[in-house]
Amino acid sequence: MGVFHLDIVSAEESIYSGPAEFLVAPAEAGEVGIYPQHTPMLTRIKPGSVRIKAPLQEEELVYVSGGMLEIQPDVVTILADTAVRGANLDELKAIEAKKRAEEAMKDRSSAIEYARAQAELSEAIAQLAAIQKLRKRGH
Amino acid sequence: MAGSREIRNKIKSVKNTQKITRAMEMVAASKMRKAQERMRKARPYGEKIRNVAAHMSRAYTEYRHPFLIDRDSVKRIGIVVVTSDKGLCGGLNTNVLRMAVNKMKAWEAEGEQIEVSCIGNKGFGFMSRIGANVISHVVSLGDTPDLEKLIGAVKVLLDGYTQDRFDRVYIFYTRFVNTMKQEPVMEQLLPLSDERLKAGDGPKGQRGVWDYIYEPEAKPVIDDIMVRYVEALIYQALTENMASEQSARMVAMKAASDNAGNVINELTLIYNKSRQAAITKELSEIVGGAAAV
C-alpha cells in the first residue's frame, strides 16, 4: 500500500509533517477520506479533528480550527487557521479596525494639544526650578 | 569636599542606569531567541500556502483573482508599515520610517494618493503626527504576534484593493538578517507578483497544470486562499520585525551598558584625582601651619 506525504501547518507552527497511508478530514461538504493517488482537490475544512494513519503506527488525531485542504496525488497539505474565521466575523473585525482608525484621526488634534500642553508644563516647571535656585543663591 | 561628593552621587546614578540597561539587554536576548523561534515556525506555513497559491494561479483560468491582476494605471497606493510597539531599540523604527517617508514623498510628487495601515505603536504615532491618512492600525501586539489581531486591519486593505480604492499595496518592515544586522525593506504585497509565486513552484513546478476539483465552488475557495496568503505574508513580516526589534534592542542596550562602564571609569578617575588633590592641599596646609609656628 502506498503512502503520501502529509503536512499540517498553521501560521504559528508546523503541526504534522511525515508520510501517511490514510487521512480523514472534515471538509466543508462533509468528511473526506483520502488515500494515496487521490485526484487533485482544493477545499475548505471546518473546525474538527483530522485522523491520520501513518505507516506502522496507531491512528493519530489532530484538532484543527478550520482552514484549507490541498490534495495532490502524492502530497496533501492542510493549512490550518489559528483564529476562528468566518466572513461575518472578518467583516466585523474590519469594521472595528476602521472605526478605531477614524477615532484616532479625530483624537489626533487633542493628542497634539495634549503633547503641547505637556511640553509647556515641563518648560514652566524648569523655569520655576531655575528661579528658585537663583533666589537661594541671592540669599 | 563638596565636589567629590557630587562626583560620587553621579557615579552611583550612572551605575543604577547601567543596571537597568544590562537587565534590558538580557531580557531582550531571551525574547529574541523566542522571537526567532516563532519566525522559524511561521515559515513552513508561508511556503506551503505559496505553493498552493502558485499551483492555483496556473490551474484555473476562468476565474482570475483580482490580487493576481496587475493594473496599468497606479493612482492610489496603500502601504503597511510594520514597526515596534516600544522604543529603546536603536535606529530600527527610524530607519524603516525614513524609508517609508521617502517613498511616500516620491509617490506624492507623482500625484499619487497614499493611505497607510500601521502595525505597531511607533509607526502609528509617527504617521498620525506627520498627517498621513491612516486607515487602520494595530497596536500593542505584545511579544507574541497574533494573527487574529491582524485580520481586521488587513481586511480593510484587501477590501480597498478589491473595491479599486488602491491600485498597489506595499509593505515596509525590518528584515532580520542576523543578530547584528537588520535592514528595512519594502515589498510589494498586491498585486501578487509572478516572481514571488514562481518561487513557490520549486523543482516540481514544471509538472504543468494542476486541475483541481474545488469544493464547494472555485471562487470562494480561491478567494479564501488568496486572503490567507496575503495575511501569511504580513504575519511573516511581523514575526521578522519582532525578531529584529529584540535583537536591535539587545545591541542598543549592550552599547548603552558599555558606555555607562566607560563613564564610570572616567568619573572614578576624576573622583580619585580630586580626593588626592584635597589630601595634598590639607597636608600642605598642616606643614605650612607647623612652619609658621
mmCIF file with all atom_site columns, N, CA, C and O in Angstrom, chain A residues 46-91:
data_model
loop_
_atom_site.group_PDB
_atom_site.id
_atom_site.type_symbol
_atom_site.label_atom_id
_atom_site.label_alt_id
_atom_site.label_comp_id
_atom_site.label_asym_id
_atom_site.label_entity_id
_atom_site.label_seq_id
_atom_site.pdbx_PDB_ins_code
_atom_site.Cartn_x
_atom_site.Cartn_y
_atom_site.Cartn_z
_atom_site.occupancy
_atom_site.B_iso_or_equiv
_atom_site.pdbx_formal_charge
_atom_site.auth_seq_id
_atom_site.auth_comp_id
_atom_site.auth_asym_id
_atom_site.auth_atom_id
_atom_site.pdbx_PDB_model_num
ATOM 1   N N  . LYS A 1 46 ? -13.717 22.441 7.921  1.00 0.00 ? 46 LYS A N  1
ATOM 2   C CA . LYS A 1 46 ? -14.381 23.004 9.098  1.00 0.00 ? 46 LYS A CA 1
ATOM 3   C C  . LYS A 1 46 ? -13.542 22.703 10.330 1.00 0.00 ? 46 LYS A C  1
ATOM 4   O O  . LYS A 1 46 ? -12.688 21.822 10.309 1.00 0.00 ? 46 LYS A O  1
ATOM 5   N N  . PRO A 1 47 ? -13.802 23.409 11.423 1.00 0.00 ? 47 PRO A N  1
ATOM 6   C CA . PRO A 1 47 ? -13.117 23.049 12.661 1.00 0.00 ? 47 PRO A CA 1
ATOM 7   C C  . PRO A 1 47 ? -13.455 21.611 13.039 1.00 0.00 ? 47 PRO A C  1
ATOM 8   O O  . PRO A 1 47 ? -14.617 21.202 12.950 1.00 0.00 ? 47 PRO A O  1
ATOM 9   N N  . GLY A 1 48 ? -12.492 20.853 13.425 1.00 0.00 ? 48 GLY A N  1
ATOM 10  C CA . GLY A 1 48 ? -12.748 19.471 13.776 1.00 0.00 ? 48 GLY A CA 1
ATOM 11  C C  . GLY A 1 48 ? -11.443 18.709 13.861 1.00 0.00 ? 48 GLY A C  1
ATOM 12  O O  . GLY A 1 48 ? -10.362 19.283 13.770 1.00 0.00 ? 48 GLY A O  1
ATOM 13  N N  . SER A 1 49 ? -11.559 17.381 14.019 1.00 0.00 ? 49 SER A N  1
ATOM 14  C CA . SER A 1 49 ? -10.321 16.628 14.159 1.00 0.00 ? 49 SER A CA 1
ATOM 15  C C  . SER A 1 49 ? -9.969  15.928 12.856 1.00 0.00 ? 49 SER A C  1
ATOM 16  O O  . SER A 1 49 ? -10.835 15.502 12.097 1.00 0.00 ? 49 SER A O  1
ATOM 17  N N  . VAL A 1 50 ? -8.685  15.850 12.620 1.00 0.00 ? 50 VAL A N  1
ATOM 18  C CA . VAL A 1 50 ? -8.153  15.181 11.440 1.00 0.00 ? 50 VAL A CA 1
ATOM 19  C C  . VAL A 1 50 ? -7.563  13.862 11.915 1.00 0.00 ? 50 VAL A C  1
ATOM 20  O O  . VAL A 1 50 ? -6.811  13.821 12.884 1.00 0.00 ? 50 VAL A O  1
ATOM 21  N N  . ARG A 1 51 ? -7.962  12.779 11.226 1.00 0.00 ? 51 ARG A N  1
ATOM 22  C CA . ARG A 1 51 ? -7.458  11.472 11.619 1.00 0.00 ? 51 ARG A CA 1
ATOM 23  C C  . ARG A 1 51 ? -6.364  11.053 10.653 1.00 0.00 ? 51 ARG A C  1
ATOM 24  O O  . ARG A 1 51 ? -6.573  11.050 9.435  1.00 0.00 ? 51 ARG A O  1
ATOM 25  N N  . ILE A 1 52 ? -5.232  10.708 11.190 1.00 0.00 ? 52 ILE A N  1
ATOM 26  C CA . ILE A 1 52 ? -4.088  10.362 10.339 1.00 0.00 ? 52 ILE A CA 1
ATOM 27  C C  . ILE A 1 52 ? -3.667  8.932  10.640 1.00 0.00 ? 52 ILE A C  1
ATOM 28  O O  . ILE A 1 52 ? -3.522  8.542  11.796 1.00 0.00 ? 52 ILE A O  1
ATOM 29  N N  . LYS A 1 53 ? -3.470  8.156  9.565  1.00 0.00 ? 53 LYS A N  1
ATOM 30  C CA . LYS A 1 53 ? -2.905  6.817  9.763  1.00 0.00 ? 53 LYS A CA 1
ATOM 31  C C  . LYS A 1 53 ? -1.527  6.823  9.113  1.00 0.00 ? 53 LYS A C  1
ATOM 32  O O  . LYS A 1 53 ? -1.407  6.846  7.873  1.00 0.00 ? 53 LYS A O  1
ATOM 33  N N  . ALA A 1 54 ? -0.512  6.864  9.955  1.00 0.00 ? 54 ALA A N  1
ATOM 34  C CA . ALA A 1 54 ? 0.848   6.814  9.445  1.00 0.00 ? 54 ALA A CA 1
ATOM 35  C C  . ALA A 1 54 ? 1.260   5.353  9.348  1.00 0.00 ? 54 ALA A C  1
ATOM 36  O O  . ALA A 1 54 ? 0.771   4.520  10.110 1.00 0.00 ? 54 ALA A O  1
ATOM 37  N N  . PRO A 1 55 ? 2.155   4.994  8.416  1.00 0.00 ? 55 PRO A N  1
ATOM 38  C CA . PRO A 1 55 ? 2.546   3.592  8.268  1.00 0.00 ? 55 PRO A CA 1
ATOM 39  C C  . PRO A 1 55 ? 3.165   3.051  9.561  1.00 0.00 ? 55 PRO A C  1
ATOM 40  O O  . PRO A 1 55 ? 3.966   3.728  10.199 1.00 0.00 ? 55 PRO A O  1
ATOM 41  N N  . LEU A 1 56 ? 2.776   1.843  9.927  1.00 0.00 ? 56 LEU A N  1
ATOM 42  C CA . LEU A 1 56 ? 3.284   1.137  11.101 1.00 0.00 ? 56 LEU A CA 1
ATOM 43  C C  . LEU A 1 56 ? 3.018   1.876  12.413 1.00 0.00 ? 56 LEU A C  1
ATOM 44  O O  . LEU A 1 56 ? 3.754   1.733  13.375 1.00 0.00 ? 56 LEU A O  1
ATOM 45  N N  . GLN A 1 57 ? 1.984   2.718  12.399 1.00 0.00 ? 57 GLN A N  1
ATOM 46  C CA . GLN A 1 57 ? 1.691   3.425  13.639 1.00 0.00 ? 57 GLN A CA 1
ATOM 47  C C  . GLN A 1 57 ? 0.201   3.449  13.905 1.00 0.00 ? 57 GLN A C  1
ATOM 48  O O  . GLN A 1 57 ? -0.604  3.223  13.004 1.00 0.00 ? 57 GLN A O  1
ATOM 49  N N  . GLU A 1 58 ? -0.109  3.712  15.149 1.00 0.00 ? 58 GLU A N  1
ATOM 50  C CA . GLU A 1 58 ? -1.511  3.858  15.526 1.00 0.00 ? 58 GLU A CA 1
ATOM 51  C C  . GLU A 1 58 ? -2.096  5.079  14.829 1.00 0.00 ? 58 GLU A C  1
ATOM 52  O O  . GLU A 1 58 ? -1.370  5.990  14.434 1.00 0.00 ? 58 GLU A O  1
ATOM 53  N N  . GLU A 1 59 ? -3.402  5.117  14.752 1.00 0.00 ? 59 GLU A N  1
ATOM 54  C CA . GLU A 1 59 ? -4.040  6.306  14.208 1.00 0.00 ? 59 GLU A CA 1
ATOM 55  C C  . GLU A 1 59 ? -3.833  7.481  15.143 1.00 0.00 ? 59 GLU A C  1
ATOM 56  O O  . GLU A 1 59 ? -3.803  7.326  16.358 1.00 0.00 ? 59 GLU A O  1
ATOM 57  N N  . GLU A 1 60 ? -3.693  8.658  14.541 1.00 0.00 ? 60 GLU A N  1
ATOM 58  C CA . GLU A 1 60 ? -3.433  9.843  15.340 1.00 0.00 ? 60 GLU A CA 1
ATOM 59  C C  . GLU A 1 60 ? -4.527  10.870 15.070 1.00 0.00 ? 60 GLU A C  1
ATOM 60  O O  . GLU A 1 60 ? -4.996  10.992 13.938 1.00 0.00 ? 60 GLU A O  1
ATOM 61  N N  . LEU A 1 61 ? -4.933  11.570 16.106 1.00 0.00 ? 61 LEU A N  1
ATOM 62  C CA . LEU A 1 61 ? -5.961  12.589 15.944 1.00 0.00 ? 61 LEU A CA 1
ATOM 63  C C  . LEU A 1 61 ? -5.343  13.965 16.154 1.00 0.00 ? 61 LEU A C  1
ATOM 64  O O  . LEU A 1 61 ? -4.624  14.176 17.132 1.00 0.00 ? 61 LEU A O  1
ATOM 65  N N  . VAL A 1 62 ? -5.616  14.872 15.236 1.00 0.00 ? 62 VAL A N  1
ATOM 66  C CA . VAL A 1 62 ? -5.114  16.242 15.376 1.00 0.00 ? 62 VAL A CA 1
ATOM 67  C C  . VAL A 1 62 ? -6.291  17.180 15.229 1.00 0.00 ? 62 VAL A C  1
ATOM 68  O O  . VAL A 1 62 ? -7.088  17.030 14.293 1.00 0.00 ? 62 VAL A O  1
ATOM 69  N N  . TYR A 1 63 ? -6.404  18.140 16.139 1.00 0.00 ? 63 TYR A N  1
ATOM 70  C CA . TYR A 1 63 ? -7.514  19.075 16.036 1.00 0.00 ? 63 TYR A CA 1
ATOM 71  C C  . TYR A 1 63 ? -7.093  20.287 15.218 1.00 0.00 ? 63 TYR A C  1
ATOM 72  O O  . TYR A 1 63 ? -6.015  20.830 15.409 1.00 0.00 ? 63 TYR A O  1
ATOM 73  N N  . VAL A 1 64 ? -7.938  20.672 14.278 1.00 0.00 ? 64 VAL A N  1
ATOM 74  C CA . VAL A 1 64 ? -7.675  21.923 13.545 1.00 0.00 ? 64 VAL A CA 1
ATOM 75  C C  . VAL A 1 64 ? -8.907  22.819 13.638 1.00 0.00 ? 64 VAL A C  1
ATOM 76  O O  . VAL A 1 64 ? -10.041 22.345 13.621 1.00 0.00 ? 64 VAL A O  1
ATOM 77  N N  . SER A 1 65 ? -8.649  24.127 13.734 1.00 0.00 ? 65 SER A N  1
ATOM 78  C CA . SER A 1 65 ? -9.770  25.065 13.820 1.00 0.00 ? 65 SER A CA 1
ATOM 79  C C  . SER A 1 65 ? -10.080 25.628 12.438 1.00 0.00 ? 65 SER A C  1
ATOM 80  O O  . SER A 1 65 ? -10.029 26.819 12.219 1.00 0.00 ? 65 SER A O  1
ATOM 81  N N  . GLY A 1 66 ? -10.335 24.744 11.510 1.00 0.00 ? 66 GLY A N  1
ATOM 82  C CA . GLY A 1 66 ? -10.668 25.181 10.160 1.00 0.00 ? 66 GLY A CA 1
ATOM 83  C C  . GLY A 1 66 ? -9.429  25.480 9.344  1.00 0.00 ? 66 GLY A C  1
ATOM 84  O O  . GLY A 1 66 ? -8.319  25.465 9.853  1.00 0.00 ? 66 GLY A O  1
ATOM 85  N N  . GLY A 1 67 ? -9.644  25.724 8.053  1.00 0.00 ? 67 GLY A N  1
ATOM 86  C CA . GLY A 1 67 ? -8.504  26.017 7.191  1.00 0.00 ? 67 GLY A CA 1
ATOM 87  C C  . GLY A 1 67 ? -8.749  25.557 5.774  1.00 0.00 ? 67 GLY A C  1
ATOM 88  O O  . GLY A 1 67 ? -9.890  25.451 5.321  1.00 0.00 ? 67 GLY A O  1
ATOM 89  N N  . MET A 1 68 ? -7.669  25.255 5.064  1.00 0.00 ? 68 MET A N  1
ATOM 90  C CA . MET A 1 68 ? -7.770  24.825 3.676  1.00 0.00 ? 68 MET A CA 1
ATOM 91  C C  . MET A 1 68 ? -7.093  23.458 3.535  1.00 0.00 ? 68 MET A C  1
ATOM 92  O O  . MET A 1 68 ? -6.144  23.150 4.250  1.00 0.00 ? 68 MET A O  1
ATOM 93  N N  . LEU A 1 69 ? -7.598  22.690 2.597  1.00 0.00 ? 69 LEU A N  1
ATOM 94  C CA . LEU A 1 69 ? -7.026  21.375 2.351  1.00 0.00 ? 69 LEU A CA 1
ATOM 95  C C  . LEU A 1 69 ? -6.671  21.279 0.878  1.00 0.00 ? 69 LEU A C  1
ATOM 96  O O  . LEU A 1 69 ? -7.511  21.518 0.011  1.00 0.00 ? 69 LEU A O  1
ATOM 97  N N  . GLU A 1 70 ? -5.421  20.991 0.603  1.00 0.00 ? 70 GLU A N  1
ATOM 98  C CA . GLU A 1 70 ? -4.988  20.813 -0.775 1.00 0.00 ? 70 GLU A CA 1
ATOM 99  C C  . GLU A 1 70 ? -4.549  19.374 -0.969 1.00 0.00 ? 70 GLU A C  1
ATOM 100 O O  . GLU A 1 70 ? -3.737  18.855 -0.189 1.00 0.00 ? 70 GLU A O  1
ATOM 101 N N  . ILE A 1 71 ? -5.094  18.741 -1.985 1.00 0.00 ? 71 ILE A N  1
ATOM 102 C CA . ILE A 1 71 ? -4.734  17.353 -2.234 1.00 0.00 ? 71 ILE A CA 1
ATOM 103 C C  . ILE A 1 71 ? -4.085  17.232 -3.606 1.00 0.00 ? 71 ILE A C  1
ATOM 104 O O  . ILE A 1 71 ? -4.615  17.723 -4.612 1.00 0.00 ? 71 ILE A O  1
ATOM 105 N N  . GLN A 1 72 ? -2.918  16.618 -3.633 1.00 0.00 ? 72 GLN A N  1
ATOM 106 C CA . GLN A 1 72 ? -2.283  16.213 -4.878 1.00 0.00 ? 72 GLN A CA 1
ATOM 107 C C  . GLN A 1 72 ? -2.062  14.715 -4.755 1.00 0.00 ? 72 GLN A C  1
ATOM 108 O O  . GLN A 1 72 ? -2.094  14.187 -3.651 1.00 0.00 ? 72 GLN A O  1
ATOM 109 N N  . PRO A 1 73 ? -1.806  14.039 -5.871 1.00 0.00 ? 73 PRO A N  1
ATOM 110 C CA . PRO A 1 73 ? -1.715  12.583 -5.793 1.00 0.00 ? 73 PRO A CA 1
ATOM 111 C C  . PRO A 1 73 ? -0.774  12.073 -4.701 1.00 0.00 ? 73 PRO A C  1
ATOM 112 O O  . PRO A 1 73 ? -1.095  11.113 -4.008 1.00 0.00 ? 73 PRO A O  1
ATOM 113 N N  . ASP A 1 74 ? 0.374   12.707 -4.515 1.00 0.00 ? 74 ASP A N  1
ATOM 114 C CA . ASP A 1 74 ? 1.282   12.184 -3.502 1.00 0.00 ? 74 ASP A CA 1
ATOM 115 C C  . ASP A 1 74 ? 1.647   13.183 -2.408 1.00 0.00 ? 74 ASP A C  1
ATOM 116 O O  . ASP A 1 74 ? 2.518   12.908 -1.590 1.00 0.00 ? 74 ASP A O  1
ATOM 117 N N  . VAL A 1 75 ? 1.012   14.332 -2.415 1.00 0.00 ? 75 VAL A N  1
ATOM 118 C CA . VAL A 1 75 ? 1.258   15.315 -1.354 1.00 0.00 ? 75 VAL A CA 1
ATOM 119 C C  . VAL A 1 75 ? -0.077  15.892 -0.896 1.00 0.00 ? 75 VAL A C  1
ATOM 120 O O  . VAL A 1 75 ? -0.900  16.293 -1.719 1.00 0.00 ? 75 VAL A O  1
ATOM 121 N N  . VAL A 1 76 ? -0.296  15.900 0.399  1.00 0.00 ? 76 VAL A N  1
ATOM 122 C CA . VAL A 1 76 ? -1.506  16.518 0.940  1.00 0.00 ? 76 VAL A CA 1
ATOM 123 C C  . VAL A 1 76 ? -1.088  17.587 1.945  1.00 0.00 ? 76 VAL A C  1
ATOM 124 O O  . VAL A 1 76 ? -0.208  17.357 2.769  1.00 0.00 ? 76 VAL A O  1
ATOM 125 N N  . THR A 1 77 ? -1.686  18.763 1.808  1.00 0.00 ? 77 THR A N  1
ATOM 126 C CA . THR A 1 77 ? -1.333  19.865 2.698  1.00 0.00 ? 77 THR A CA 1
ATOM 127 C C  . THR A 1 77 ? -2.586  20.398 3.368  1.00 0.00 ? 77 THR A C  1
ATOM 128 O O  . THR A 1 77 ? -3.586  20.646 2.697  1.00 0.00 ? 77 THR A O  1
ATOM 129 N N  . ILE A 1 78 ? -2.517  20.542 4.682  1.00 0.00 ? 78 ILE A N  1
ATOM 130 C CA . ILE A 1 78 ? -3.598  21.207 5.391  1.00 0.00 ? 78 ILE A CA 1
ATOM 131 C C  . ILE A 1 78 ? -3.058  22.516 5.932  1.00 0.00 ? 78 ILE A C  1
ATOM 132 O O  . ILE A 1 78 ? -2.074  22.535 6.675  1.00 0.00 ? 78 ILE A O  1
ATOM 133 N N  . LEU A 1 79 ? -3.673  23.613 5.496  1.00 0.00 ? 79 LEU A N  1
ATOM 134 C CA . LEU A 1 79 ? -3.292  24.928 6.005  1.00 0.00 ? 79 LEU A CA 1
ATOM 135 C C  . LEU A 1 79 ? -4.281  25.270 7.102  1.00 0.00 ? 79 LEU A C  1
ATOM 136 O O  . LEU A 1 79 ? -5.399  25.685 6.835  1.00 0.00 ? 79 LEU A O  1
ATOM 137 N N  . ALA A 1 80 ? -3.873  25.060 8.337  1.00 0.00 ? 80 ALA A N  1
ATOM 138 C CA . ALA A 1 80 ? -4.801  25.247 9.448  1.00 0.00 ? 80 ALA A CA 1
ATOM 139 C C  . ALA A 1 80 ? -4.850  26.712 9.858  1.00 0.00 ? 80 ALA A C  1
ATOM 140 O O  . ALA A 1 80 ? -3.841  27.411 9.825  1.00 0.00 ? 80 ALA A O  1
ATOM 141 N N  . ASP A 1 81 ? -6.042  27.154 10.211 1.00 0.00 ? 81 ASP A N  1
ATOM 142 C CA . ASP A 1 81 ? -6.193  28.520 10.715 1.00 0.00 ? 81 ASP A CA 1
ATOM 143 C C  . ASP A 1 81 ? -5.835  28.533 12.184 1.00 0.00 ? 81 ASP A C  1
ATOM 144 O O  . ASP A 1 81 ? -6.043  27.561 12.907 1.00 0.00 ? 81 ASP A O  1
ATOM 145 N N  . THR A 1 82 ? -5.337  29.673 12.626 1.00 0.00 ? 82 THR A N  1
ATOM 146 C CA . THR A 1 82 ? -5.074  29.799 14.059 1.00 0.00 ? 82 THR A CA 1
ATOM 147 C C  . THR A 1 82 ? -6.215  30.535 14.744 1.00 0.00 ? 82 THR A C  1
ATOM 148 O O  . THR A 1 82 ? -6.383  30.466 15.936 1.00 0.00 ? 82 THR A O  1
ATOM 149 N N  . ALA A 1 83 ? -6.976  31.264 13.944 1.00 0.00 ? 83 ALA A N  1
ATOM 150 C CA . ALA A 1 83 ? -8.082  32.015 14.525 1.00 0.00 ? 83 ALA A CA 1
ATOM 151 C C  . ALA A 1 83 ? -9.391  31.447 13.992 1.00 0.00 ? 83 ALA A C  1
ATOM 152 O O  . ALA A 1 83 ? -9.425  30.832 12.945 1.00 0.00 ? 83 ALA A O  1
ATOM 153 N N  . VAL A 1 84 ? -10.446 31.652 14.735 1.00 0.00 ? 84 VAL A N  1
ATOM 154 C CA . VAL A 1 84 ? -11.760 31.234 14.248 1.00 0.00 ? 84 VAL A CA 1
ATOM 155 C C  . VAL A 1 84 ? -12.182 32.225 13.162 1.00 0.00 ? 84 VAL A C  1
ATOM 156 O O  . VAL A 1 84 ? -12.172 33.423 13.373 1.00 0.00 ? 84 VAL A O  1
ATOM 157 N N  . ARG A 1 85 ? -12.508 31.680 11.993 1.00 0.00 ? 85 ARG A N  1
ATOM 158 C CA . ARG A 1 85 ? -12.777 32.574 10.860 1.00 0.00 ? 85 ARG A CA 1
ATOM 159 C C  . ARG A 1 85 ? -14.206 32.452 10.395 1.00 0.00 ? 85 ARG A C  1
ATOM 160 O O  . ARG A 1 85 ? -14.903 31.497 10.690 1.00 0.00 ? 85 ARG A O  1
ATOM 161 N N  . GLY A 1 86 ? -14.596 33.426 9.663  1.00 0.00 ? 86 GLY A N  1
ATOM 162 C CA . GLY A 1 86 ? -15.916 33.405 9.061  1.00 0.00 ? 86 GLY A CA 1
ATOM 163 C C  . GLY A 1 86 ? -16.099 34.740 8.397  1.00 0.00 ? 86 GLY A C  1
ATOM 164 O O  . GLY A 1 86 ? -15.555 35.736 8.872  1.00 0.00 ? 86 GLY A O  1
ATOM 165 N N  . ALA A 1 87 ? -16.834 34.760 7.292  1.00 0.00 ? 87 ALA A N  1
ATOM 166 C CA . ALA A 1 87 ? -16.971 36.001 6.531  1.00 0.00 ? 87 ALA A CA 1
ATOM 167 C C  . ALA A 1 87 ? -17.509 37.113 7.424  1.00 0.00 ? 87 ALA A C  1
ATOM 168 O O  . ALA A 1 87 ? -16.999 38.232 7.424  1.00 0.00 ? 87 ALA A O  1
ATOM 169 N N  . ASN A 1 88 ? -18.550 36.796 8.212  1.00 0.00 ? 88 ASN A N  1
ATOM 170 C CA . ASN A 1 88 ? -19.162 37.832 9.041  1.00 0.00 ? 88 ASN A CA 1
ATOM 171 C C  . ASN A 1 88 ? -18.197 38.322 10.119 1.00 0.00 ? 88 ASN A C  1
ATOM 172 O O  . ASN A 1 88 ? -18.097 39.511 10.393 1.00 0.00 ? 88 ASN A O  1
ATOM 173 N N  . LEU A 1 89 ? -17.483 37.345 10.697 1.00 0.00 ? 89 LEU A N  1
ATOM 174 C CA . LEU A 1 89 ? -16.544 37.676 11.760 1.00 0.00 ? 89 LEU A CA 1
ATOM 175 C C  . LEU A 1 89 ? -15.439 38.588 11.239 1.00 0.00 ? 89 LEU A C  1
ATOM 176 O O  . LEU A 1 89 ? -15.078 39.581 11.866 1.00 0.00 ? 89 LEU A O  1
ATOM 177 N N  . ASP A 1 90 ? -14.929 38.233 10.056 1.00 0.00 ? 90 ASP A N  1
ATOM 178 C CA . ASP A 1 90 ? -13.869 39.036 9.458  1.00 0.00 ? 90 ASP A CA 1
ATOM 179 C C  . ASP A 1 90 ? -14.374 40.434 9.161  1.00 0.00 ? 90 ASP A C  1
ATOM 180 O O  . ASP A 1 90 ? -13.682 41.428 9.366  1.00 0.00 ? 90 ASP A O  1
ATOM 181 N N  . GLU A 1 91 ? -15.611 40.481 8.664  1.00 0.00 ? 91 GLU A N  1
ATOM 182 C CA . GLU A 1 91 ? -16.205 41.763 8.317  1.00 0.00 ? 91 GLU A CA 1
ATOM 183 C C  . GLU A 1 91 ? -16.291 42.651 9.561  1.00 0.00 ? 91 GLU A C  1
ATOM 184 O O  . GLU A 1 91 ? -15.920 43.825 9.542  1.00 0.00 ? 91 GLU A O  1
#
